Short mmCIF file of C-alpha atoms in Angstrom, two decimals:
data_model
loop_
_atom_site.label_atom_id
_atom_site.label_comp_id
_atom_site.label_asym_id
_atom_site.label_seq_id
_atom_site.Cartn_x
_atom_site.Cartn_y
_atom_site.Cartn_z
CA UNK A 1 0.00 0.00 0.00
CA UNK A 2 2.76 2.30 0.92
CA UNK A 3 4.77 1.75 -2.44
CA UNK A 4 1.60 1.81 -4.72
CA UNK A 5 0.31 5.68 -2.77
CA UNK A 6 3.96 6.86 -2.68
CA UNK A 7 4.35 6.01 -6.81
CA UNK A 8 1.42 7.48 -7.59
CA UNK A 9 1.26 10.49 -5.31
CA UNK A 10 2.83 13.25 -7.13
CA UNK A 11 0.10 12.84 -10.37
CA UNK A 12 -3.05 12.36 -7.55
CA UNK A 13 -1.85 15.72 -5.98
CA UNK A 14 -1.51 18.08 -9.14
CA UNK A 15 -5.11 16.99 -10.02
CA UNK A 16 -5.91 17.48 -6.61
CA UNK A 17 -5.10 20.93 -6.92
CA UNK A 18 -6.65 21.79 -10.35
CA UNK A 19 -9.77 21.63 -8.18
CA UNK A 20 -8.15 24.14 -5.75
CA UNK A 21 -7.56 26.36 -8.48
CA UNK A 22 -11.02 25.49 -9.84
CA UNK A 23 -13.04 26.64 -6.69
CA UNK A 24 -10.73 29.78 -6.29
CA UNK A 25 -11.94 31.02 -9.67
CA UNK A 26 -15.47 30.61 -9.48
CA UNK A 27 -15.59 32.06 -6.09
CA UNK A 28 -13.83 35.34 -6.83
CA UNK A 29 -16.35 36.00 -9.74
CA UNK A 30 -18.90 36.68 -6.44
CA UNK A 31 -16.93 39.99 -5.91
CA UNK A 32 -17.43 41.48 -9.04
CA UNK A 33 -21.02 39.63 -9.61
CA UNK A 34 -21.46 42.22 -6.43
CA UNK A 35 -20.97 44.98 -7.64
CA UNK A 36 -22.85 44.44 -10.84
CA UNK A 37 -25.86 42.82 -9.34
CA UNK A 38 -26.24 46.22 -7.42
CA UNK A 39 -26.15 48.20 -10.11
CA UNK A 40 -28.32 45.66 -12.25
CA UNK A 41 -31.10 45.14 -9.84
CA UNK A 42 -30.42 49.00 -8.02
CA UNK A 43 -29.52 46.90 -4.51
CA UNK A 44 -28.86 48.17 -1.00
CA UNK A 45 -25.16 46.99 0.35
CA UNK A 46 -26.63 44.79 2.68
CA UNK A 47 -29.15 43.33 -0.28
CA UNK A 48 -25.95 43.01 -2.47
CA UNK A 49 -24.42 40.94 -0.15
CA UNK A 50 -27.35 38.11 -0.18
CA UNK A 51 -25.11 37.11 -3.04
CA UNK A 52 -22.38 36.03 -0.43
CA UNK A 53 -24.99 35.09 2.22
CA UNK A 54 -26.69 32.47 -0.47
CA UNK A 55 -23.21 31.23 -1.68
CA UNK A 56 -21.85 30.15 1.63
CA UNK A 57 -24.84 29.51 3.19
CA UNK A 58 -24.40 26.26 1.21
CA UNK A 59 -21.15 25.40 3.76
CA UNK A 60 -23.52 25.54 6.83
CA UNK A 61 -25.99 23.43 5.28
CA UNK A 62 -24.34 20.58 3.00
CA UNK A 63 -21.16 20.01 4.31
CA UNK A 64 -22.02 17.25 7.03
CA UNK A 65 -24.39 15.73 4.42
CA UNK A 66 -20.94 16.00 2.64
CA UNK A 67 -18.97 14.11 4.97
CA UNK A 68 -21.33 11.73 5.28
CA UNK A 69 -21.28 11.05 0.83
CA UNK A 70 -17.55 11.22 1.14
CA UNK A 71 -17.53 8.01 3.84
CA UNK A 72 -19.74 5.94 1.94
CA UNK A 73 -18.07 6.98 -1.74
CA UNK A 74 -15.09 8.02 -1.52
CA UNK A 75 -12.99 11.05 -2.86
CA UNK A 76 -13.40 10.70 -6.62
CA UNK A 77 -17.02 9.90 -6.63
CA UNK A 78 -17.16 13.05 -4.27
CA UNK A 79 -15.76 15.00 -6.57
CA UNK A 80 -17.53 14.07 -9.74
CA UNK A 81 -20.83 14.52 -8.07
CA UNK A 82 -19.76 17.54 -6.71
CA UNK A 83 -18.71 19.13 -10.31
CA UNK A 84 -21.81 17.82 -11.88
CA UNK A 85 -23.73 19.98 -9.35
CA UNK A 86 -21.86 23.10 -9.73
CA UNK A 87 -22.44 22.86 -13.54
CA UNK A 88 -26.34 22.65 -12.66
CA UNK A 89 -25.66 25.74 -10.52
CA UNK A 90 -24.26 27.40 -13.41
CA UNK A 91 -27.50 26.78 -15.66
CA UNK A 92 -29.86 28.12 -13.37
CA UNK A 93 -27.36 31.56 -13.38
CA UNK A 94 -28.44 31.92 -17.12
CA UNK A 95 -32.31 31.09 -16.20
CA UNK A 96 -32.07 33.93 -13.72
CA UNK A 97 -30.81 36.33 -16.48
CA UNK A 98 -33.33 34.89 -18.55
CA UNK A 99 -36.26 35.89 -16.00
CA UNK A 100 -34.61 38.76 -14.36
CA UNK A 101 -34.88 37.87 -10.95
CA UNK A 102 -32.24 38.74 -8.13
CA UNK A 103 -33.67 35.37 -5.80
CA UNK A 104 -33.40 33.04 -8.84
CA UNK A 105 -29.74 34.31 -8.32
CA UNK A 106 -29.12 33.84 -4.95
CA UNK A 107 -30.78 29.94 -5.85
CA UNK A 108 -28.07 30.07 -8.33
CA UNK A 109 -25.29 30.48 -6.24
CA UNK A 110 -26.50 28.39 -3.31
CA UNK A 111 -26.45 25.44 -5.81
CA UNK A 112 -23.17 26.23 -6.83
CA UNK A 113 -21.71 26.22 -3.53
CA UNK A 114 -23.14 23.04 -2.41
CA UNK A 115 -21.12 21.56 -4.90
CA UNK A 116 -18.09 23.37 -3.84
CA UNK A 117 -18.88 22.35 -0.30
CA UNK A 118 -18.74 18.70 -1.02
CA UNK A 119 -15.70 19.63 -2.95
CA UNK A 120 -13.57 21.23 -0.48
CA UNK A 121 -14.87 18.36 2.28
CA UNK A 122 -12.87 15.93 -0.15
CA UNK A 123 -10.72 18.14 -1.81
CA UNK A 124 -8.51 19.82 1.66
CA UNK A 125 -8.14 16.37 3.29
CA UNK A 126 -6.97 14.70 0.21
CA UNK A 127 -4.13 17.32 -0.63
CA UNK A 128 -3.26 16.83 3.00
CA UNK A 129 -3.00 13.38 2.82
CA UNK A 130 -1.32 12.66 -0.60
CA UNK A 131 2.28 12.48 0.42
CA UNK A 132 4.39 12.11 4.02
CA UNK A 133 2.17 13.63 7.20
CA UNK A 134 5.09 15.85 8.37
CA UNK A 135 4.51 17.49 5.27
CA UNK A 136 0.57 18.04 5.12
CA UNK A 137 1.64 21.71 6.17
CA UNK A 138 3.70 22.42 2.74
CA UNK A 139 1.39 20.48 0.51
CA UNK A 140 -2.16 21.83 1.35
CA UNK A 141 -0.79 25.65 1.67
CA UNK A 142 0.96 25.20 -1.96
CA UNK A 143 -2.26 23.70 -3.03
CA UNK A 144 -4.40 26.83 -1.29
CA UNK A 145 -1.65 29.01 -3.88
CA UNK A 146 -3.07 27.70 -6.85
CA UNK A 147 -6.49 28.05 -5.17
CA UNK A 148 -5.18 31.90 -4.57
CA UNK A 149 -4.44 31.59 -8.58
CA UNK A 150 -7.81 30.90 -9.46
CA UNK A 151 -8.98 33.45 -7.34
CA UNK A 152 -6.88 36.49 -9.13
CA UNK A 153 -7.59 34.79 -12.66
CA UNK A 154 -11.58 34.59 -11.69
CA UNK A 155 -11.66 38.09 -10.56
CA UNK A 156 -10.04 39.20 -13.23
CA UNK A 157 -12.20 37.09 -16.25
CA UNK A 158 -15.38 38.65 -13.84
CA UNK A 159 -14.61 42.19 -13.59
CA UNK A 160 -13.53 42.16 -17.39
CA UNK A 161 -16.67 40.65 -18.26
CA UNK A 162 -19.12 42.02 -15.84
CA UNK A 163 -17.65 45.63 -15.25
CA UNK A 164 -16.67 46.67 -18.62
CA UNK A 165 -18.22 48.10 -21.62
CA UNK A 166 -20.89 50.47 -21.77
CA UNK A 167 -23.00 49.39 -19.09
CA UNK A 168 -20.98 51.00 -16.19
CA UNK A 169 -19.25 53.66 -18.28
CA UNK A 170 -19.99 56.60 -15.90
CA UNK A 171 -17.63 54.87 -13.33
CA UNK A 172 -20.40 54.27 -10.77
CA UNK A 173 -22.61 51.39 -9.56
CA UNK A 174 -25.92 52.06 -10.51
CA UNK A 175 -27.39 51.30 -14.11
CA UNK A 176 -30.34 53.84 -15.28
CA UNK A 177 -31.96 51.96 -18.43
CA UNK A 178 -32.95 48.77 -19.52
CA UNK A 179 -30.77 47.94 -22.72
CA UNK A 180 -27.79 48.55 -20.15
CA UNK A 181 -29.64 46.27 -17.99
CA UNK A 182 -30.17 43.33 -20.18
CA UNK A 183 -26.43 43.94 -21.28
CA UNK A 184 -25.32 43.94 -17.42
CA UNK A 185 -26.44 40.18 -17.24
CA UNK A 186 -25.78 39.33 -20.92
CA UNK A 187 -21.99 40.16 -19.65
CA UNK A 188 -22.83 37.49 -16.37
CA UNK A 189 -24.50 34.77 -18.47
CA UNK A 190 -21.28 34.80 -20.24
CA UNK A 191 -18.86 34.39 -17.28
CA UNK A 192 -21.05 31.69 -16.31
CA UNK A 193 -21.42 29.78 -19.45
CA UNK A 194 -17.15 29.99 -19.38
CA UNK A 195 -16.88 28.27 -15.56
CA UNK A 196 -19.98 25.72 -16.61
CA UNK A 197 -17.53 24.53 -19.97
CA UNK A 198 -14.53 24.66 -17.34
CA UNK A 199 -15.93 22.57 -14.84
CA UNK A 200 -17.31 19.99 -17.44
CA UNK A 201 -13.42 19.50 -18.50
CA UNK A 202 -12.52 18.78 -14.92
CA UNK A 203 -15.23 16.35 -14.62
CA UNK A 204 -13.15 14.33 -17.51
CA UNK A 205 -10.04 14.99 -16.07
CA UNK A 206 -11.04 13.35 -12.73
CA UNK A 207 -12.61 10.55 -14.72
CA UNK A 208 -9.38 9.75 -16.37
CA UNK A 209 -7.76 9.99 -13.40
CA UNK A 210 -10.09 8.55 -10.27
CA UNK A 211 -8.04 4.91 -9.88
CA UNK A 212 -5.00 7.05 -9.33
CA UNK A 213 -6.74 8.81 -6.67
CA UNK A 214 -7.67 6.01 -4.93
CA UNK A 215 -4.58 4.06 -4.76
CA UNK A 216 -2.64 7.10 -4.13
CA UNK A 217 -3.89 8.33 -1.30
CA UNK A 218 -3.79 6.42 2.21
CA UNK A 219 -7.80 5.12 3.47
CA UNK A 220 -8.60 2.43 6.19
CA UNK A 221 -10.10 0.11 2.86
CA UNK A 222 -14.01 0.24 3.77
CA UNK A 223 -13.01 -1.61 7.37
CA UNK A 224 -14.21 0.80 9.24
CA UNK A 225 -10.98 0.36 11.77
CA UNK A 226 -9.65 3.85 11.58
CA UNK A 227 -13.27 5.03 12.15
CA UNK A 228 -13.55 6.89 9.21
CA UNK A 229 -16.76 6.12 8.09
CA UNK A 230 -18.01 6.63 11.61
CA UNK A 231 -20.67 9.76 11.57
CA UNK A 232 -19.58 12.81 10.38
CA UNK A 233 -21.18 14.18 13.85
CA UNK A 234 -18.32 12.65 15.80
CA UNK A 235 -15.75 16.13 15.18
CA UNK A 236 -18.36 18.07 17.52
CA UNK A 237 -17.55 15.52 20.56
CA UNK A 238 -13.23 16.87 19.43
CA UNK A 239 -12.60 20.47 21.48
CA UNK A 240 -9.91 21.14 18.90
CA UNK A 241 -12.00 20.26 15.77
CA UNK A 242 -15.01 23.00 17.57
CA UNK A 243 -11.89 25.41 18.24
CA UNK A 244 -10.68 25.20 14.30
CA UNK A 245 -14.15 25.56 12.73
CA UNK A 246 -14.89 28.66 14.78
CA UNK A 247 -11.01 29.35 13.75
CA UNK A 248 -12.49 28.80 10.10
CA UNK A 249 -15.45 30.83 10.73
CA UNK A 250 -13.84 33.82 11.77
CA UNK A 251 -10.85 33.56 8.97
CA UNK A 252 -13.51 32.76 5.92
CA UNK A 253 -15.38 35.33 7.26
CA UNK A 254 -13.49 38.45 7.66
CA UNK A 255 -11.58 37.53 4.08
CA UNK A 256 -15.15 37.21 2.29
CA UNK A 257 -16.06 40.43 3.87
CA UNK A 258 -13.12 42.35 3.16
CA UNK A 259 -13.23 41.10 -0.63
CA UNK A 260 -17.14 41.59 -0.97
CA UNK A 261 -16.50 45.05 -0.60
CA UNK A 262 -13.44 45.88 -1.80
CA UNK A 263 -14.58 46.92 -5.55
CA UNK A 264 -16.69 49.70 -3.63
CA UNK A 265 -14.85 50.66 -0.97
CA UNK A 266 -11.93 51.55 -3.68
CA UNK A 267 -14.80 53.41 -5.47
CA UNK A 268 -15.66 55.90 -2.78
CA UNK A 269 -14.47 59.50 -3.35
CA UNK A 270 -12.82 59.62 -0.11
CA UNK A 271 -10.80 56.59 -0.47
CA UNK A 272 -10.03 56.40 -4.16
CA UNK A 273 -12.67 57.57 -6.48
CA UNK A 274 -11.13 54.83 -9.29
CA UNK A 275 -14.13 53.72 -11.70
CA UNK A 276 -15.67 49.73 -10.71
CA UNK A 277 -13.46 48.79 -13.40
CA UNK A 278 -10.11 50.06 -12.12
CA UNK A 279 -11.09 48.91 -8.38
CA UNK A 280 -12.16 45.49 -9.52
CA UNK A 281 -8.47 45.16 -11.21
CA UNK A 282 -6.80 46.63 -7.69
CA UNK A 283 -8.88 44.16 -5.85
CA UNK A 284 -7.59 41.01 -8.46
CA UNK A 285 -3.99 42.34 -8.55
CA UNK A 286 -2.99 43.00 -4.92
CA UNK A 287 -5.51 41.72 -2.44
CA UNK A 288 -5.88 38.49 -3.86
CA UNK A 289 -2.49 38.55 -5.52
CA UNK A 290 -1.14 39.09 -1.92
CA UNK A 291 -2.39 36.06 -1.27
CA UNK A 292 -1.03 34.19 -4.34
CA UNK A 293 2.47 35.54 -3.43
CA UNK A 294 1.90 34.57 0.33
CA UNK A 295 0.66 31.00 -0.56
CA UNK A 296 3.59 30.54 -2.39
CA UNK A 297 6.38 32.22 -0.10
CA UNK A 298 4.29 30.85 2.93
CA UNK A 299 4.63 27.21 1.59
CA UNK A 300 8.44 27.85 2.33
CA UNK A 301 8.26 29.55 5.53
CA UNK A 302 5.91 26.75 6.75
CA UNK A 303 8.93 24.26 6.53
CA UNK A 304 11.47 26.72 8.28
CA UNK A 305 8.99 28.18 10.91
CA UNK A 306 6.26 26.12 13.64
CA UNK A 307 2.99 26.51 12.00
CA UNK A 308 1.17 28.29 14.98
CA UNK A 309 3.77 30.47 15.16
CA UNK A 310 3.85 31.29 11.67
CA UNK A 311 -0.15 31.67 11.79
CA UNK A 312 0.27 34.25 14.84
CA UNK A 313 2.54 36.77 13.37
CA UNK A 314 0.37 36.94 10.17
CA UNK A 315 -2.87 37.06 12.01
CA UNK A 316 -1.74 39.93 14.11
CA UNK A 317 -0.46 41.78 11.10
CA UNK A 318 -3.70 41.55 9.10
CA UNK A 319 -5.77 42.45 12.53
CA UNK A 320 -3.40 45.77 12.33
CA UNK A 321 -3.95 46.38 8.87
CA UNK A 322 -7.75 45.73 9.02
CA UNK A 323 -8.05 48.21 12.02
CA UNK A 324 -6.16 50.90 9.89
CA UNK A 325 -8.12 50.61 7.10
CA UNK A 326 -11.25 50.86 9.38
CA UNK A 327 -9.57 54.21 11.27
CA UNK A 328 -7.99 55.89 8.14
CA UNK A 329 -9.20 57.32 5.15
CA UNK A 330 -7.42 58.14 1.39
CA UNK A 331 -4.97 56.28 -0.44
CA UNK A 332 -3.57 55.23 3.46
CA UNK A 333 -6.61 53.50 4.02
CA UNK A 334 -6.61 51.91 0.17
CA UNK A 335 -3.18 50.65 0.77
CA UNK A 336 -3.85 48.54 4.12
CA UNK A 337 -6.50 47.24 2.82
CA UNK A 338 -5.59 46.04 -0.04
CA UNK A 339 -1.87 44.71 1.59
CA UNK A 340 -4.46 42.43 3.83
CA UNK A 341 -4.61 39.22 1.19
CA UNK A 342 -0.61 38.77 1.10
CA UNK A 343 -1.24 38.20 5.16
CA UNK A 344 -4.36 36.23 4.66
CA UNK A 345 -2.63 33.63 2.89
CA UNK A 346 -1.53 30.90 5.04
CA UNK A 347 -4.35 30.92 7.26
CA UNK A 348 -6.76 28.65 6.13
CA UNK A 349 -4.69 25.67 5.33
CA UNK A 350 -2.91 25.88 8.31
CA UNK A 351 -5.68 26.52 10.46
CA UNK A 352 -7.30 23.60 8.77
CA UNK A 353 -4.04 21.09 8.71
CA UNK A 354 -3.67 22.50 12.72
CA UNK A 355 -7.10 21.25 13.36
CA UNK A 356 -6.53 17.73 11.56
CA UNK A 357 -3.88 17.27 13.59
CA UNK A 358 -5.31 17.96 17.21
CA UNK A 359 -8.89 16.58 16.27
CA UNK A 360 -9.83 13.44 17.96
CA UNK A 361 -11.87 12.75 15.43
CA UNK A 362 -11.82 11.12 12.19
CA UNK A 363 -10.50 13.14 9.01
CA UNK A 364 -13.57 13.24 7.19
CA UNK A 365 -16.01 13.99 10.01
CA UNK A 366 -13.41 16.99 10.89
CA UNK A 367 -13.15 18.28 7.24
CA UNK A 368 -16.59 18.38 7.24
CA UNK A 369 -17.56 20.05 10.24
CA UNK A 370 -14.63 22.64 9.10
CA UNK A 371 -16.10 23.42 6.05
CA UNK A 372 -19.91 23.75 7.73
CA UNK A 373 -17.83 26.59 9.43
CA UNK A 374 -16.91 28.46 5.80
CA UNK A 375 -20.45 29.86 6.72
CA UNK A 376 -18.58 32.23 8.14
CA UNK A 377 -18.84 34.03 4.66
CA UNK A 378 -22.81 34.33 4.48
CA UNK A 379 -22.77 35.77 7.99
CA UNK A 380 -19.94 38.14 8.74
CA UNK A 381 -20.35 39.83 5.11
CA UNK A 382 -23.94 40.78 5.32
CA UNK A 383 -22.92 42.65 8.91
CA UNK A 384 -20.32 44.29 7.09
CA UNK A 385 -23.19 45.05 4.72
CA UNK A 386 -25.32 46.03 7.53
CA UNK A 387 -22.58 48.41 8.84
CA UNK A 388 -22.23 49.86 5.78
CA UNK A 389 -25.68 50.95 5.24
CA UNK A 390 -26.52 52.38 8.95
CA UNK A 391 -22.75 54.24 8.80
CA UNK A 392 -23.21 55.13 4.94
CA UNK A 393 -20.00 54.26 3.82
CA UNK A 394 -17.60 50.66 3.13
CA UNK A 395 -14.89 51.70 5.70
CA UNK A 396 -16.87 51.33 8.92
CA UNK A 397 -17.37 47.36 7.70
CA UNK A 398 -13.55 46.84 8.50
CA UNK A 399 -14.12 46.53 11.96
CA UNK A 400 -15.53 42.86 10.97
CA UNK A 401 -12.28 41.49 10.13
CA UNK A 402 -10.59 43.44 12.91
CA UNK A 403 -12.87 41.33 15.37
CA UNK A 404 -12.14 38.32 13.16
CA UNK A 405 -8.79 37.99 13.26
CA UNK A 406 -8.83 38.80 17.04
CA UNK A 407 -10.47 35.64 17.37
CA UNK A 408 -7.67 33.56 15.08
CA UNK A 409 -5.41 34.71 17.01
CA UNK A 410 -6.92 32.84 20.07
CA UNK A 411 -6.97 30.34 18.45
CA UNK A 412 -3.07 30.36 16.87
CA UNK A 413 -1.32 31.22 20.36
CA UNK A 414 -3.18 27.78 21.62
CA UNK A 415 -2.13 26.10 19.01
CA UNK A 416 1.45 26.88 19.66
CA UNK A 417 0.78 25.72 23.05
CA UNK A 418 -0.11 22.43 22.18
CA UNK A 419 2.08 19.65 20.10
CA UNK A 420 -0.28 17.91 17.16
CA UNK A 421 0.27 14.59 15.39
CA UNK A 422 2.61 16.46 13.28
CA UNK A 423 3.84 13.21 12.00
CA UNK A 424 0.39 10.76 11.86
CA UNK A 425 -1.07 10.11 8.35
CA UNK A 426 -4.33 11.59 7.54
CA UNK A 427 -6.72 8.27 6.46
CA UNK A 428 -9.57 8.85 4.21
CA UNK A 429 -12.47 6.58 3.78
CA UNK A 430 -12.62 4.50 0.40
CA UNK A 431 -15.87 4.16 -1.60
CA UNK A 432 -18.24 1.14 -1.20
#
């Protein structure tokens, strides 16, 4: 078993992490789909952000029922499912265009998501296990960089797509006549139609390459003696698996929120004044290109460095970044802002691989109830929404991530306290 998993562990992990990269790209088209939708449909901040809310949402509700699919099937059946849903998710995006209805939207993206969910629940385990444990650190923080990737590609292809043109030439976010209305989400029907042909060539690459999967990566063969097909219920008996999904929460959360409104806060005359356009670009090139960079450099640092000390320093520096952005205003406030991502970027795979590793519970059930936590970015961005509305402008929302990261932090400093299984092997179940 070891032989066969160690020969065919290198190929398993890089199609592993197309689906990081996959998930990255589709998610980041939510920022820009923000700030269009509000112009589109003439939204409130808070109402714009029901396009967050619905998307992860999805987490909270399907990821358990995830956990539970990924037991009894397995990680490439997981995943295959889990595409074919997200392409149905894509459809209904064009039947919303079609009727012109903001909710058939927000059913849009909560189908979409529940396909990610099940996703991630296979996908962030798997990268984690496909190699040596001591390692789980390196390889599911390299595979978060291409995530990161994805993530400045998507926004990019989005904001191109959905910002451009005519319809918001005057700069702004509101769109005053119909033709520029039903070119607003003629411009989203096409970003969509370009993920749904995306995802279907994924599907075939994971067809092609599901018995490499498998065998690659290590599982307790349908036994049941690791207790990995035990309920996925079992990570909320696990202190440290409750302590990394609020840890999850908080992180998903405050990154969501800070991204979500980005593209507007840039806007404002008193920050920037830079068209939706420009600001979408700023947003793609250094927030989330901070964290590309940091993925990548932090994948270095993370076999130099303890992880929870690592995790400590950059949670502290994005809490002071996130409170100066809140307290300043101008280019100053711009600046921190944006500098946030490059901070951001080791956090969620090593708040996730710190959690596998203290959990007393089995890998799936603990990837699952961590991803039930990405929830975190329904909830925190709509009261950054909220905020925004009652205070009248984006900058007031910062103090969401500043109470966010507060929390991490917690959570980092007792991590560093306490030693993990730094060196046990993360099983995963096999399909029956």
């Amino acid at each position: 078993m070891q032989s066969r998993s160690a020969a065919g562990a290198l190929p398993a992990f890089i199609t592993v992490t197309c689906l990081f990269f996959a998930w990255g790209f589709i998610t980041s088209n939510n920022d820009p789909l923000i700030a269009a939708l509000r112009g589109i449909y003439s939204l409130s901040r808070a109402e714009a952000m029901l396009t967050q809310f619905a998307f992860f949402l999805a987490y909270g509700v399907f990821s358990l029922p995830a956990a539970a699919v990924l037991g009894r099937l397995g990680p490439s059946k997981t995943i295959m499912a889990s595409l074919g849903v997200m392409i149905l998710g894509c459809f209904i995006v064009l039947a919303a265009s079609a009727a012109q209805t903001y909710a058939l939207v927000l059913v849009a993206l909560f189908t979409l998501a529940a396909g990610i969910t099940a996703l991630q629940v296979a996908a962030n385990p798997l990268a984690a296990a496909l190699g040596v444990p001591e390692k789980s650190h390196f390889r599911l923080t390299l595979a978060q960089a291409f995530n990161s990737l994805g993530v400045v590609l998507g926004v990019h292809l989005g904001s191109s797509l959905m910002l451009s043109g005519d319809v918001f030439k005057d700069g702004g976010a509101t769109i005053t006549d119909e033709a520029s209305r039903i070119a607003g989400l003629g411009a989203v029907n096409h970003a969509f139609l370009i993920i749904a042909a995306f995802l279907l060539a994924l599907g075939l690459l994971i067809f092609v390459m599901r018995h490499r999967i498998e065998n690659a990566v290590p599982h307790n063969g349908g036994t049941g003696a690791a207790g990995e097909n035990a309920s996925p219920l079992t990570a909320l008996r696990s202190g440290w698996a409750l302590a990394g999904a609020l840890a999850i929460f908080l992180y998903v959360g405050s990154e969501v929120s800070i991204g979500s409104i980005m593209i507007n806060f840039l806007n404002q005359p008193e920050v920037l004044g830079v068209s939706l356009l420009v600001a979408g670009g700023m947003l793609a090139n250094y927030y989330w290109g901070g964290a590309l960079i940091g993925r990548f450099l932090g994948s270095g640092l993370l076999a130099v460095f303890p992880a929870p000390i690592l995790l400590s320093v950059m949670v502290a520096v994005a809490g002071l970044l996130s409170l100066a952005a809140f307290t300043l205003s101008g280019p100053a406030a711009a600046w921190c802002a944006l500098s946030i991502g490059l901070f951001n970027s080791i956090m969620f795979p090593t708040i996730f691989t710190l959690t596998l590793q203290r959990s007393s519970a089995p890998a799936s059930a603990t990837s699952g109830l961590l991803c039930v936590a990405i929830v975190g970015g329904a909830i925190l961005p709509f009261i950054a929404g909220k905020i925004a509305d009652v205070t009248g402008g984006f900058g007031h929302a910062f103090i969401v991530p500043v109470i966010g990261y507060a929390g991490i932090l917690v959570f980092a400093l007792a991590a560093a306290r306490v030693k993990g299984a730094e060196h046990a092997t993360v099983a995963l179940p096999s399909g029956h």
